[in-house]
mmCIF file of C-alpha atoms and ligand atoms in Angstrom:
data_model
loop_
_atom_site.group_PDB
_atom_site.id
_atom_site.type_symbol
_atom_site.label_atom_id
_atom_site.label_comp_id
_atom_site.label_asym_id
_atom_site.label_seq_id
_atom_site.Cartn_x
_atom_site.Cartn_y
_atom_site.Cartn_z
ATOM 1 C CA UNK R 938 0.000 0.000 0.000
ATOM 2 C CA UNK R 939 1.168 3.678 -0.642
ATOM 3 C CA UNK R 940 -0.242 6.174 2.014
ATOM 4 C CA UNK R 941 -1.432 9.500 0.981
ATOM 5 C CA UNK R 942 0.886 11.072 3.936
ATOM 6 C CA UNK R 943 2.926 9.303 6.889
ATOM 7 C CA UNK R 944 2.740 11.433 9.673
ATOM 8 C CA UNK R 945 5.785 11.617 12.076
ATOM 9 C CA UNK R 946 5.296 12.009 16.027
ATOM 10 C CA UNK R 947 1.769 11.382 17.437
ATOM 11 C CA UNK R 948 1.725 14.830 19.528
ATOM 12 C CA UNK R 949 -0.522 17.130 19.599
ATOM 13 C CA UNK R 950 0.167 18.444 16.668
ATOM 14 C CA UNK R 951 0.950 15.208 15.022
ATOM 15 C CA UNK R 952 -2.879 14.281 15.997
ATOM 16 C CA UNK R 953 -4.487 17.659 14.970
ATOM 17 C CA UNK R 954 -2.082 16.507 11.469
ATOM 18 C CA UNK R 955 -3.896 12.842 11.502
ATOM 19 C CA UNK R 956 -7.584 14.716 12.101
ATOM 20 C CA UNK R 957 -6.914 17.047 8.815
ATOM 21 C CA UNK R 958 -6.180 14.772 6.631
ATOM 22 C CA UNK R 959 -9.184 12.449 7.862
ATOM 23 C CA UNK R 960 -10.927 14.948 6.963
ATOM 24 C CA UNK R 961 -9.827 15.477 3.708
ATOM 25 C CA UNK R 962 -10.079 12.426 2.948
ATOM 26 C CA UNK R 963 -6.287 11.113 2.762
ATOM 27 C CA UNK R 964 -5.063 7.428 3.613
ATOM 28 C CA UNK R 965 -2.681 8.293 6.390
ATOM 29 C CA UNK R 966 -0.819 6.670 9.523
ATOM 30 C CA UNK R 967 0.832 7.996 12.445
ATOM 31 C CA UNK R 968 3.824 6.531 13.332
ATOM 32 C CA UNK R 969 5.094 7.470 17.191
ATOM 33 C CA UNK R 970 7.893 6.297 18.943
ATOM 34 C CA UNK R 971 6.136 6.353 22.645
ATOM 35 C CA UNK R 972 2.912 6.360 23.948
ATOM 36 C CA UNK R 973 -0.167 8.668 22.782
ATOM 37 C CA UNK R 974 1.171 12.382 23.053
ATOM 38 C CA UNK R 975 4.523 11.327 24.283
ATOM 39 C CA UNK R 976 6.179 14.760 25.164
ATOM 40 C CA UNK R 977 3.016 15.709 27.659
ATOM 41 C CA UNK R 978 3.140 12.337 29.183
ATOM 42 C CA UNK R 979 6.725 12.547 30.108
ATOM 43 C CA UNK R 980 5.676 16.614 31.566
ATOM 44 C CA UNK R 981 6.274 16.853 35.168
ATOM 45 C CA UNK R 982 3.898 15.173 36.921
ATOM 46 C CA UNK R 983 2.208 18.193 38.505
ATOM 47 C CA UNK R 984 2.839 20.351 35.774
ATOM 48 C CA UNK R 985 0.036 22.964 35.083
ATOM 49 C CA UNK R 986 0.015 24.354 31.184
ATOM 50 C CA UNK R 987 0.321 28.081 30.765
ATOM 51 C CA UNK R 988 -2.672 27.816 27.906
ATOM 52 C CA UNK R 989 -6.047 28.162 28.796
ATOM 53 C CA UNK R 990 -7.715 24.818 28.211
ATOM 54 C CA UNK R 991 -9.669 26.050 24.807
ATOM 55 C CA UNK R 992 -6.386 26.985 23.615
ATOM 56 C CA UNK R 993 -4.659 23.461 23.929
ATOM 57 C CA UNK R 994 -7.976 21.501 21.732
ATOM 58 C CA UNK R 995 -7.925 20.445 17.927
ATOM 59 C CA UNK R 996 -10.288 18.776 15.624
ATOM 60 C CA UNK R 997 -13.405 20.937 17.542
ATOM 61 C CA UNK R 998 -13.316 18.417 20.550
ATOM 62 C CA UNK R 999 -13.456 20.530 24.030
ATOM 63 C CA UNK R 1000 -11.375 20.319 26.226
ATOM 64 C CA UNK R 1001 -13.391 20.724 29.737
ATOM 65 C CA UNK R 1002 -10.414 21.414 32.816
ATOM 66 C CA UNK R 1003 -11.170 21.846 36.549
ATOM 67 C CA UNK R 1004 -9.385 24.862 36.675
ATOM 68 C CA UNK R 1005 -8.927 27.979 34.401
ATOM 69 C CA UNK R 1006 -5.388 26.102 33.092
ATOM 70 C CA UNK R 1007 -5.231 22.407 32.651
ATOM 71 C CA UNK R 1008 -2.511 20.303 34.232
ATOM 72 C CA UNK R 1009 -0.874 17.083 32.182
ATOM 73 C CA UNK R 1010 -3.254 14.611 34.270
ATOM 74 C CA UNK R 1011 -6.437 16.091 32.299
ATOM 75 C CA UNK R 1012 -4.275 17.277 29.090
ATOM 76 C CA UNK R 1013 -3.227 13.620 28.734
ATOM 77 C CA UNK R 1014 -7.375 12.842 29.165
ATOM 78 C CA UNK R 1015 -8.603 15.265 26.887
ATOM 79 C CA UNK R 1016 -5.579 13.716 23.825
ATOM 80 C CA UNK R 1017 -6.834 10.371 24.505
ATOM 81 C CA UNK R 1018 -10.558 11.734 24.178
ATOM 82 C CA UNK R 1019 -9.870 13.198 20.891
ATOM 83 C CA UNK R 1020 -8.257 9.803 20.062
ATOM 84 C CA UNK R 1021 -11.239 8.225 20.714
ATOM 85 C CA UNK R 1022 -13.632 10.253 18.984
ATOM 86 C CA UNK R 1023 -11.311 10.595 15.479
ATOM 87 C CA UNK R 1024 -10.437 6.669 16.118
ATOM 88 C CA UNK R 1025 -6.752 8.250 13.814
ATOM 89 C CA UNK R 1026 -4.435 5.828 12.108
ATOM 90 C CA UNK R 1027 -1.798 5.470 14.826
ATOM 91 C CA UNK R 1028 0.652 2.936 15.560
ATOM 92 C CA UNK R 1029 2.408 3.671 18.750
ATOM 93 C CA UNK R 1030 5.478 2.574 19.930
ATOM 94 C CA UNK R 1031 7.241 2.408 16.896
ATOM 95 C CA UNK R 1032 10.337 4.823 16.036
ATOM 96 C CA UNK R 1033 10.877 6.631 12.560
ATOM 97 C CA UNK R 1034 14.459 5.648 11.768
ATOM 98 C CA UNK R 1035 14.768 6.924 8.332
ATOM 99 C CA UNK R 1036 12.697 8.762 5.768
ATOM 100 C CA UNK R 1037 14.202 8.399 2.046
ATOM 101 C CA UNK R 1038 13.171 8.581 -1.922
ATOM 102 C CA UNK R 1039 13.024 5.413 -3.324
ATOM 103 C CA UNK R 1040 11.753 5.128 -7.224
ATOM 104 C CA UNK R 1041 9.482 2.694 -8.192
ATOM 105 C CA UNK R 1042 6.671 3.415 -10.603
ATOM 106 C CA UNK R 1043 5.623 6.759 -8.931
ATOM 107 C CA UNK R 1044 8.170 8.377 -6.788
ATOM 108 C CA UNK R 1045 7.241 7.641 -3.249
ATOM 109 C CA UNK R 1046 8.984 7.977 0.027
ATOM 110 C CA UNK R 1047 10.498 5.130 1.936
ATOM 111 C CA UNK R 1048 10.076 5.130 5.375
ATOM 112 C CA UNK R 1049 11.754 2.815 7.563
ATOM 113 C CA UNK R 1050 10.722 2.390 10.883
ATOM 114 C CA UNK R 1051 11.743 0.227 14.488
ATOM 115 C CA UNK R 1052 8.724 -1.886 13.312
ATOM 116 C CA UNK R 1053 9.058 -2.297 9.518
ATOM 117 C CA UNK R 1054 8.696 0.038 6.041
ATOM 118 C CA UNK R 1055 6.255 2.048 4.779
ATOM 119 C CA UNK R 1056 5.768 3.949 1.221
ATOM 120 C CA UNK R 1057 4.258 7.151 1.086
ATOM 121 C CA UNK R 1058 3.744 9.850 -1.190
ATOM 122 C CA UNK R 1059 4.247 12.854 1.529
ATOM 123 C CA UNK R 1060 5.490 12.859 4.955
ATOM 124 C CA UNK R 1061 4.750 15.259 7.177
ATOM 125 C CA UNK R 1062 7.401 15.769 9.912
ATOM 126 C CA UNK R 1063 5.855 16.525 13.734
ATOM 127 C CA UNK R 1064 8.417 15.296 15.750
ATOM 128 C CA UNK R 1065 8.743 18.034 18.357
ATOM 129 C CA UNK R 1066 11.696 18.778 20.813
ATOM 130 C CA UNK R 1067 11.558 17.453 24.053
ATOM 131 C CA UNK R 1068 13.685 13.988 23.255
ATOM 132 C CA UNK R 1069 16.752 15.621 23.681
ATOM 133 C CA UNK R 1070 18.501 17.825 26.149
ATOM 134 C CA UNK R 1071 21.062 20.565 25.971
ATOM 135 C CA UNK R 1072 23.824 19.846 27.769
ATOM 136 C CA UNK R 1073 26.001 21.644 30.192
ATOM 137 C CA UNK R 1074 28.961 19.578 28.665
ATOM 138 C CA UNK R 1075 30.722 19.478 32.689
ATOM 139 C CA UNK R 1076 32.528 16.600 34.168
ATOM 140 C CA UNK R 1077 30.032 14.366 35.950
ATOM 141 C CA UNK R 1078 27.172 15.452 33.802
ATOM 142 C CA UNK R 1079 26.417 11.296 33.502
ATOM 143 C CA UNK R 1080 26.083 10.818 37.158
ATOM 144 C CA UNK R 1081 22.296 9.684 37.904
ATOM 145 C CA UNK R 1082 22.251 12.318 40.231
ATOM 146 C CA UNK R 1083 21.844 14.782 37.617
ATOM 147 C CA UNK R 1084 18.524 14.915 35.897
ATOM 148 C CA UNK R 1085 17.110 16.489 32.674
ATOM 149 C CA UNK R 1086 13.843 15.574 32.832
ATOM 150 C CA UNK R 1087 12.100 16.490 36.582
ATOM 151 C CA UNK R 1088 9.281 14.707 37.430
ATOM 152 C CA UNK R 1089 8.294 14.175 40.975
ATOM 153 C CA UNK R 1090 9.280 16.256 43.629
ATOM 154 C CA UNK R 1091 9.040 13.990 46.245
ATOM 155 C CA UNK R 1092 11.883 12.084 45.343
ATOM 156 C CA UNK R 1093 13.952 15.145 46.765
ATOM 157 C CA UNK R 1094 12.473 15.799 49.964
ATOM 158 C CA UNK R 1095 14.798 16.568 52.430
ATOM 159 C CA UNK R 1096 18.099 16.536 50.249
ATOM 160 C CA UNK R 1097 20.156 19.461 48.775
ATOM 161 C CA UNK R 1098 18.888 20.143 44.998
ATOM 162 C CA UNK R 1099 20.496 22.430 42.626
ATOM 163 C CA UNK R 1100 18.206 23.719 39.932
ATOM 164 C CA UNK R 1101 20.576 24.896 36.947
ATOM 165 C CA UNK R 1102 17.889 27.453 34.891
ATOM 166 C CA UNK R 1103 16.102 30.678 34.658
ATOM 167 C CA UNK R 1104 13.157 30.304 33.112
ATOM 168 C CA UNK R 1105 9.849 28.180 33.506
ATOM 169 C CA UNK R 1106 11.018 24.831 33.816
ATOM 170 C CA UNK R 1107 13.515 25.212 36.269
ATOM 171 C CA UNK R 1108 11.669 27.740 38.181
ATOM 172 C CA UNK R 1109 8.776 25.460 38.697
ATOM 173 C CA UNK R 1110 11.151 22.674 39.858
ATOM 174 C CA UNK R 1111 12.844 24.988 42.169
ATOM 175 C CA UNK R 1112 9.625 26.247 43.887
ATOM 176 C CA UNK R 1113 7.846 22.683 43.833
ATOM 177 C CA UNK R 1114 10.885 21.174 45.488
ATOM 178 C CA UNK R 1115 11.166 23.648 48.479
ATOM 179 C CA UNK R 1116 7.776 23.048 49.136
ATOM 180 C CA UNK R 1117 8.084 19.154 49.274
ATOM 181 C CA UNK R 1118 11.315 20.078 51.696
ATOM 182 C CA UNK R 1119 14.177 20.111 49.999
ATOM 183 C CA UNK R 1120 16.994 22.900 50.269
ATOM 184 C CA UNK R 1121 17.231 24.444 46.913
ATOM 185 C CA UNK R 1122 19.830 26.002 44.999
ATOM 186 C CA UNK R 1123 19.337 28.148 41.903
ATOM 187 C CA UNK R 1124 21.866 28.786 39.743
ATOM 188 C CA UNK R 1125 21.246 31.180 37.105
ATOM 189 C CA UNK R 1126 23.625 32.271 34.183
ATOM 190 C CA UNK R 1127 21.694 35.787 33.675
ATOM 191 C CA UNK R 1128 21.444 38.633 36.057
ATOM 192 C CA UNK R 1129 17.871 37.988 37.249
ATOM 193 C CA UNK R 1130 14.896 35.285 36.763
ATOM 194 C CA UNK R 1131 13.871 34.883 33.040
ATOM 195 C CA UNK R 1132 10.856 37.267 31.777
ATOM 196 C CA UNK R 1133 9.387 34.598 30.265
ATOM 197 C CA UNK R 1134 8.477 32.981 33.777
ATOM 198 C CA UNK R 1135 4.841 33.026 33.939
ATOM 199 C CA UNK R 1136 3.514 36.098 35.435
ATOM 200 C CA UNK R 1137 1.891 34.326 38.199
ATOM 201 C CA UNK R 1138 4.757 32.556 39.071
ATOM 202 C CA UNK R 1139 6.933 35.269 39.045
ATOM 203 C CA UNK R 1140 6.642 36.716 42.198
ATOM 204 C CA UNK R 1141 6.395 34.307 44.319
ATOM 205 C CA UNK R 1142 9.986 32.449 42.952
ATOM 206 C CA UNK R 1143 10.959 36.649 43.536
ATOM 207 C CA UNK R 1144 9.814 36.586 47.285
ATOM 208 C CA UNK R 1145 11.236 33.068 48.059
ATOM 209 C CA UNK R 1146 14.404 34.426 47.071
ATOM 210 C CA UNK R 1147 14.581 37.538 48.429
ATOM 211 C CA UNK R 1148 13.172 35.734 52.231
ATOM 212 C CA UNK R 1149 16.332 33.310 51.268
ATOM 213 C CA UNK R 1150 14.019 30.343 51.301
ATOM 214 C CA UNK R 1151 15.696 29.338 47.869
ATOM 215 C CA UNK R 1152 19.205 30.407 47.591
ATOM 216 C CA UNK R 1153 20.349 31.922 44.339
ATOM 217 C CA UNK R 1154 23.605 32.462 42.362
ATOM 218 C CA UNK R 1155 23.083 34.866 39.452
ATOM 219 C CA UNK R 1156 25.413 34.955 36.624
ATOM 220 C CA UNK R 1157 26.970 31.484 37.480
ATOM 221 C CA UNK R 1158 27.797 28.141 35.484
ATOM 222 C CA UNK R 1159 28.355 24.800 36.558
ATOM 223 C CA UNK R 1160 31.843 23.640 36.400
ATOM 224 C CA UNK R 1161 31.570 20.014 37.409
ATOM 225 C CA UNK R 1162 29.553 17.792 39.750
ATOM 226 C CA UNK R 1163 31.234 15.139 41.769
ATOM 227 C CA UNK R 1164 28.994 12.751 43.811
ATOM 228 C CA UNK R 1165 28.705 14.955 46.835
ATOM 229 C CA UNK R 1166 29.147 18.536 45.543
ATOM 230 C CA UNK R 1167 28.672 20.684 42.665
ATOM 231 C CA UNK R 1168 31.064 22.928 41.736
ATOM 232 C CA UNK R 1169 29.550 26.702 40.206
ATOM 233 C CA UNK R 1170 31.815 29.281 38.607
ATOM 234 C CA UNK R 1171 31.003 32.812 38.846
ATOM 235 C CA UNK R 1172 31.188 34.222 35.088
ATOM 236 C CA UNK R 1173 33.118 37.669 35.888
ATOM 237 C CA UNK R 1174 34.892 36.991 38.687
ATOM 238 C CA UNK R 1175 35.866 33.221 38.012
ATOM 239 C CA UNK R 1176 35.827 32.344 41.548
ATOM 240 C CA UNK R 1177 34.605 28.864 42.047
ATOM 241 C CA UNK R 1178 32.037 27.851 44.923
ATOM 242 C CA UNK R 1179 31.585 24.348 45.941
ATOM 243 C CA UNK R 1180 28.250 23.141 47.500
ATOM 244 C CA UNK R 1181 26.952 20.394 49.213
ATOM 245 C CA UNK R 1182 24.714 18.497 46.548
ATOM 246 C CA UNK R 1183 22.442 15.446 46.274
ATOM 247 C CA UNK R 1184 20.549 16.170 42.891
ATOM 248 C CA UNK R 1185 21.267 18.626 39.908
ATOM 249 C CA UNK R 1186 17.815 19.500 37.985
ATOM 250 C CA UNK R 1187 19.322 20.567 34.872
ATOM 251 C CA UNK R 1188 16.330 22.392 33.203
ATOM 252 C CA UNK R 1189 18.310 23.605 30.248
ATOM 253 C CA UNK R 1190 15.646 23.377 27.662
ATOM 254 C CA UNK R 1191 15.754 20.543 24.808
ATOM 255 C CA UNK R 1192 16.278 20.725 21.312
ATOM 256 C CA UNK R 1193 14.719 19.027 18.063
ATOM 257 C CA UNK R 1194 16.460 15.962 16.180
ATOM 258 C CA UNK R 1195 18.036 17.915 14.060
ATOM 259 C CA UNK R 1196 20.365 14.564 12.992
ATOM 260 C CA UNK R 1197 17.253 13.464 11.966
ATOM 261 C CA UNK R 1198 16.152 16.269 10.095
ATOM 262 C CA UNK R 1199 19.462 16.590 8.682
ATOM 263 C CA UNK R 1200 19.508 13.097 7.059
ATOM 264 C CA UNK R 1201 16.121 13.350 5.369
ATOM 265 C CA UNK R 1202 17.332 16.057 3.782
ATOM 266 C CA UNK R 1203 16.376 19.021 5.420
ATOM 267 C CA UNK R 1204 18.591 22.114 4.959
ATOM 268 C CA UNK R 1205 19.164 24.042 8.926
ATOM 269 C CA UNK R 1206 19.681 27.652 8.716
ATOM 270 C CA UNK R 1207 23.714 27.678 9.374
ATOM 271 C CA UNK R 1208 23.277 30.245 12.292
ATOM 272 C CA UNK R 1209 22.715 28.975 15.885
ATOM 273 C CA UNK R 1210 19.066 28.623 15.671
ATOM 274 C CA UNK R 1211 19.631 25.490 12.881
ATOM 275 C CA UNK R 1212 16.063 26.630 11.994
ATOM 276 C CA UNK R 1213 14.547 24.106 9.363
ATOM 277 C CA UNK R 1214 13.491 25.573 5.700
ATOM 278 C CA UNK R 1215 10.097 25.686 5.067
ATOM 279 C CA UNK R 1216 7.571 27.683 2.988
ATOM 280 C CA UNK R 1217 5.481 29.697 5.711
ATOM 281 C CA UNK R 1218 1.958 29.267 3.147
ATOM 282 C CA UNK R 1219 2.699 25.370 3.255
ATOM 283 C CA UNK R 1220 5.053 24.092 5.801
ATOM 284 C CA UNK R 1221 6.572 22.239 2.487
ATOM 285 C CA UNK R 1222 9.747 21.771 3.452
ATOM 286 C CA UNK R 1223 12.872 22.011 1.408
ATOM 287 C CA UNK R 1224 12.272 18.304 0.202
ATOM 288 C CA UNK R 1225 9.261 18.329 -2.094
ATOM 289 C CA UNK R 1226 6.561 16.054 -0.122
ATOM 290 C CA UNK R 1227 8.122 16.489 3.480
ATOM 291 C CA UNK R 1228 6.340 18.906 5.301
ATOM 292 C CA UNK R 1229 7.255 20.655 8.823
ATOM 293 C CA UNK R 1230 4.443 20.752 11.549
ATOM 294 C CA UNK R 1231 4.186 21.595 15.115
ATOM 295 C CA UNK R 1232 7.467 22.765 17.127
ATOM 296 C CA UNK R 1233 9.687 21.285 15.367
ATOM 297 C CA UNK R 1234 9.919 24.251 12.709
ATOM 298 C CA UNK R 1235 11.274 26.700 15.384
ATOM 299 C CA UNK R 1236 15.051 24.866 15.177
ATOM 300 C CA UNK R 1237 16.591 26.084 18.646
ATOM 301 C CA UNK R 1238 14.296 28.739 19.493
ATOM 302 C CA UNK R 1239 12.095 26.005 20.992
ATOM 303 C CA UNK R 1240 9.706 29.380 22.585
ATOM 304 C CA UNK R 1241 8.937 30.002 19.106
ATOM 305 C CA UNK R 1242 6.251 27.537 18.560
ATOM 306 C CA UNK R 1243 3.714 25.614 21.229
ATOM 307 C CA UNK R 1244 0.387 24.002 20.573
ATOM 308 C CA UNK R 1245 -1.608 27.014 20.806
ATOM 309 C CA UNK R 1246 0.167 28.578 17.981
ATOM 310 C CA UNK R 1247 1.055 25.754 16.040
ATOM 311 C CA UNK R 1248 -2.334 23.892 15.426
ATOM 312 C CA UNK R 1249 -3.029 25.833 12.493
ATOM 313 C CA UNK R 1250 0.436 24.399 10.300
ATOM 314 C CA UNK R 1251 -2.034 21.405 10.155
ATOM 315 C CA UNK R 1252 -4.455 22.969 8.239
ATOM 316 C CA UNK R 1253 -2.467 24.931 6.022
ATOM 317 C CA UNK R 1254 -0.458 21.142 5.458
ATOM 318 C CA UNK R 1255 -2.939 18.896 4.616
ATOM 319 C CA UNK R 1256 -4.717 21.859 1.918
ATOM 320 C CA UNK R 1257 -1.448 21.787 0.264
ATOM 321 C CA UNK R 1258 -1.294 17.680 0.224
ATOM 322 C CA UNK R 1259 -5.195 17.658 -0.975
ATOM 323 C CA UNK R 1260 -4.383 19.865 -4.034
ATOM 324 C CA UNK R 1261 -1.196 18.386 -4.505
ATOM 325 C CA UNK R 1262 -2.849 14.828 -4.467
ATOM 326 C CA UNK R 1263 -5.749 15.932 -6.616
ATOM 327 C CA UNK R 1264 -3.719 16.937 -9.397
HETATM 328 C C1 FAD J 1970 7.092 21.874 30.373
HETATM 329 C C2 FAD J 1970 6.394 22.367 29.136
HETATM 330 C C3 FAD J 1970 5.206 23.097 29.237
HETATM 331 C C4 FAD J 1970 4.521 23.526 28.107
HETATM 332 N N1 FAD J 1970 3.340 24.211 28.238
HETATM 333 C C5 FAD J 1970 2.678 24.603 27.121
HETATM 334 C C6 FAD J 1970 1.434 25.303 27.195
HETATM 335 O O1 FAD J 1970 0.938 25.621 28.272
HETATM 336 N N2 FAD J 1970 0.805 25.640 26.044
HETATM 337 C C7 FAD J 1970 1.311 25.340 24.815
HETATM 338 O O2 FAD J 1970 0.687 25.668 23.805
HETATM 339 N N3 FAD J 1970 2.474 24.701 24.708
HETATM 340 C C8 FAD J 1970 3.175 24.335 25.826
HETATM 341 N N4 FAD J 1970 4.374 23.696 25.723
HETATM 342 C C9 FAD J 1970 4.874 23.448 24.437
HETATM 343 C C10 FAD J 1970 4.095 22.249 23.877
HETATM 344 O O3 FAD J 1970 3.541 21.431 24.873
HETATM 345 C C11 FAD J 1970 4.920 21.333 23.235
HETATM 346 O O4 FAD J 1970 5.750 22.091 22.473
HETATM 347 C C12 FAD J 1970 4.002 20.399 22.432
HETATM 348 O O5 FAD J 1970 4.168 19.126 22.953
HETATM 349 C C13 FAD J 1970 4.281 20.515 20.972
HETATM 350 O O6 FAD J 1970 3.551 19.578 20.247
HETATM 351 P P1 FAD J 1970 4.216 18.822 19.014
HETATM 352 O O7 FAD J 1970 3.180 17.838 18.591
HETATM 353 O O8 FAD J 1970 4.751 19.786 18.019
HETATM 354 O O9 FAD J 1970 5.486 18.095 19.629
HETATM 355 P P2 FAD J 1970 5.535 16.941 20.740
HETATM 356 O O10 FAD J 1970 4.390 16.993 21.652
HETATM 357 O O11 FAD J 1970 6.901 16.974 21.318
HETATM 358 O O12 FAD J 1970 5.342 15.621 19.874
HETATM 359 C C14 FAD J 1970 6.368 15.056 19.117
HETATM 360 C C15 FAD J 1970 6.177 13.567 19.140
HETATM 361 O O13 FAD J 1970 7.034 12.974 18.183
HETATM 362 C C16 FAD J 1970 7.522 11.759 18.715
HETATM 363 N N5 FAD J 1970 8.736 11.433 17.979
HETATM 364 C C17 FAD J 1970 9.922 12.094 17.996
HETATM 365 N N6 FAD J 1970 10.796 11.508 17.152
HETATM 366 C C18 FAD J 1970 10.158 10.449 16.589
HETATM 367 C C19 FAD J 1970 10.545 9.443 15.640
HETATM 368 N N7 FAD J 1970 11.758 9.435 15.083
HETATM 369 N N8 FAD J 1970 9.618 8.517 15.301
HETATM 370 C C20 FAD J 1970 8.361 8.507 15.841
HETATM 371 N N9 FAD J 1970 7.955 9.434 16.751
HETATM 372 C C21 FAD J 1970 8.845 10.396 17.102
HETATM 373 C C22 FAD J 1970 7.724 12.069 20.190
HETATM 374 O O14 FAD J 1970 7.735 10.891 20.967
HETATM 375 C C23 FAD J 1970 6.520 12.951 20.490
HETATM 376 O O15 FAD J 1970 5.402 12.247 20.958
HETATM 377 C C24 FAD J 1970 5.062 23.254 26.837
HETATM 378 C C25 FAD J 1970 6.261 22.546 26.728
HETATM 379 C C26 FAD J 1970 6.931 22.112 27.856
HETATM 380 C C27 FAD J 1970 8.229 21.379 27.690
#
């Protein structure tokens, strides 16, 4: 069988991808590497979205939430609602490994997968960027003491934790953690908390500081952990500081696949922001027939692109696939 389109990543945007080309009628499968909306499932456990529930729904199912902003517990409900009501192509658990041309009769795309191959006609790429994290690149950056994904605070109660981050993630981890007992540690390479912080969020991380409830080093790296300290550097003066340490939350932000965008033959802007080419009408990428959805097309700047803004590249996808197809 050759599909109509092979959709990449089964995340949000990945589903609100499968629901537009139901809809235009399209033979299509997902293909996702973990479970049903993958990313949000591997969220922080308490984590509360900074969208307003309407904001965070696609293919006109609503998304009813407790509160005035959802947390992951009833985001990961409402994604396996909408699953149920489009009943979408998915196969889950099953990793895209390569996407190439191959030339049979028509020219189709090849894509091989953890599972198997697939043909396809157009791919559309919605693979996200929370799989992998920027590193600090520090000695003892491998020790299981240092995390990149947080999850539950609990497992820190009562231990020294050193949150290495300015801006949401981190500062959420920082405050969450104090509360559940732990001594906290930010450590902060910019002069003062990240603007970006939620607004509500803001001043409390502001007065916890400030009472010296969670201690903070501005305009300090890490230089190494060892199994009892980490080590901080502070970027003018160079003088080092040691402290006593249990766990390192390194909330340093993530970054998309671009190895794997690079070998299906997408061209990354050669700046620092690798940002993927793609028409802004179509999403079309670079390679006729692979298209771009979701967060994915914001390269580095990952705060580019986020569900609320990025359900629409389905749309404007699958119109460009229909007329392509049609033709
Ligand atoms: C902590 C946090 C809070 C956020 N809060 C908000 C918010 O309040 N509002 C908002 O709009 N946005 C928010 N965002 C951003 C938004 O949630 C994510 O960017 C969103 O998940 C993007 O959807 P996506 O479908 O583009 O990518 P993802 O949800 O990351 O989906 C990509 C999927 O592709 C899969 N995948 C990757 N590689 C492969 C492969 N080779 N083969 C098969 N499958 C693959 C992954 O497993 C994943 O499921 C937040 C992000 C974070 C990290």
């Amino acid at each position: 069988m050759i599909y109509d389109n092979i959709i990449v990543g089964g995340g949000p945007i990945g589903l609100a991808c499968g629901i537009e080309a139901e809809k235009k009628g399209l033979s299509y499968l997902i293909l996702e590497k973990g479970c049903l909306v993958n990313s949000l499932y591997h969220y922080p456990v308490n984590m509360t979205f900074f969208s307003t529930s309407e904001k965070l729904e696609i293919g006109n199912a609503p998304f009813v939430s407790h509160n005035h902003r959802p947390v992951r517990r009833e985001a990961l409900e409402y994604y396996r609602r909408v699953q149920t009501t489009w009943d979408l192509n998915i196969h889950l658990f099953e990793k895209v490994l390569n996407v190439d041309k191959s030339f049979n009769e028509e020219e189709v795309y090849k894509i091989k997968t953890s599972k198997g191959e697939y043909l396809a006609k157009t791919v559309t790429i919605a693979t996200g960027f929370y799989d992998i994290p920027n590193l600090m690149h520090v000695p003892g950056e491998d020790l299981p003491k240092v995390k990149h994904y947080y999850d539950d605070p609990h497992l820190y109660s009562f231990t020294d934790v050193a949150v290495i981050g300015g801006a949401n993630s981190a500062i959420d981890a920082a405050l969450e953690t104090y509360r559940k007992g732990a001594n906290v540690t930010l450590i902060i390479r910019e002069e003062e908390i990240n603007d970006r912080v939620k607004y509500w969020v803001k001043p409390d991380i502001e007065n916890r500081i400030k009472e010296g409830s969670i201690k903070v080093f501005f305009q300090h790296e890490v230089k190494e952990v060892t199994p009892t300290e980490i080590i901080i550097e502070d970027m003018n003066s160079k003088e080092l500081t040691r402290l006593s340490n249990d766990f390192v939350l390194a909330m340093t932000g993530y970054q998309p696949d671009f190895d794997f965008l690079q070998r299906i033959g997408i061209t990354l802007s050669d700046d620092h922001i690798k940002a993927p080419e793609y028409n802004t009408n179509t999403h079309e990428s670079n390679q006729e027939g692979i298209y771009l959805a979701g967060v994915v097309c914001g390269g580095m700047k990952t705060n580019s692109w986020f569900i609320e803004n990025s359900r629409v590249h389905a749309e404007m996808i699958y119109e460009n696939i229909h007329l392509k197809l049609k033709k």
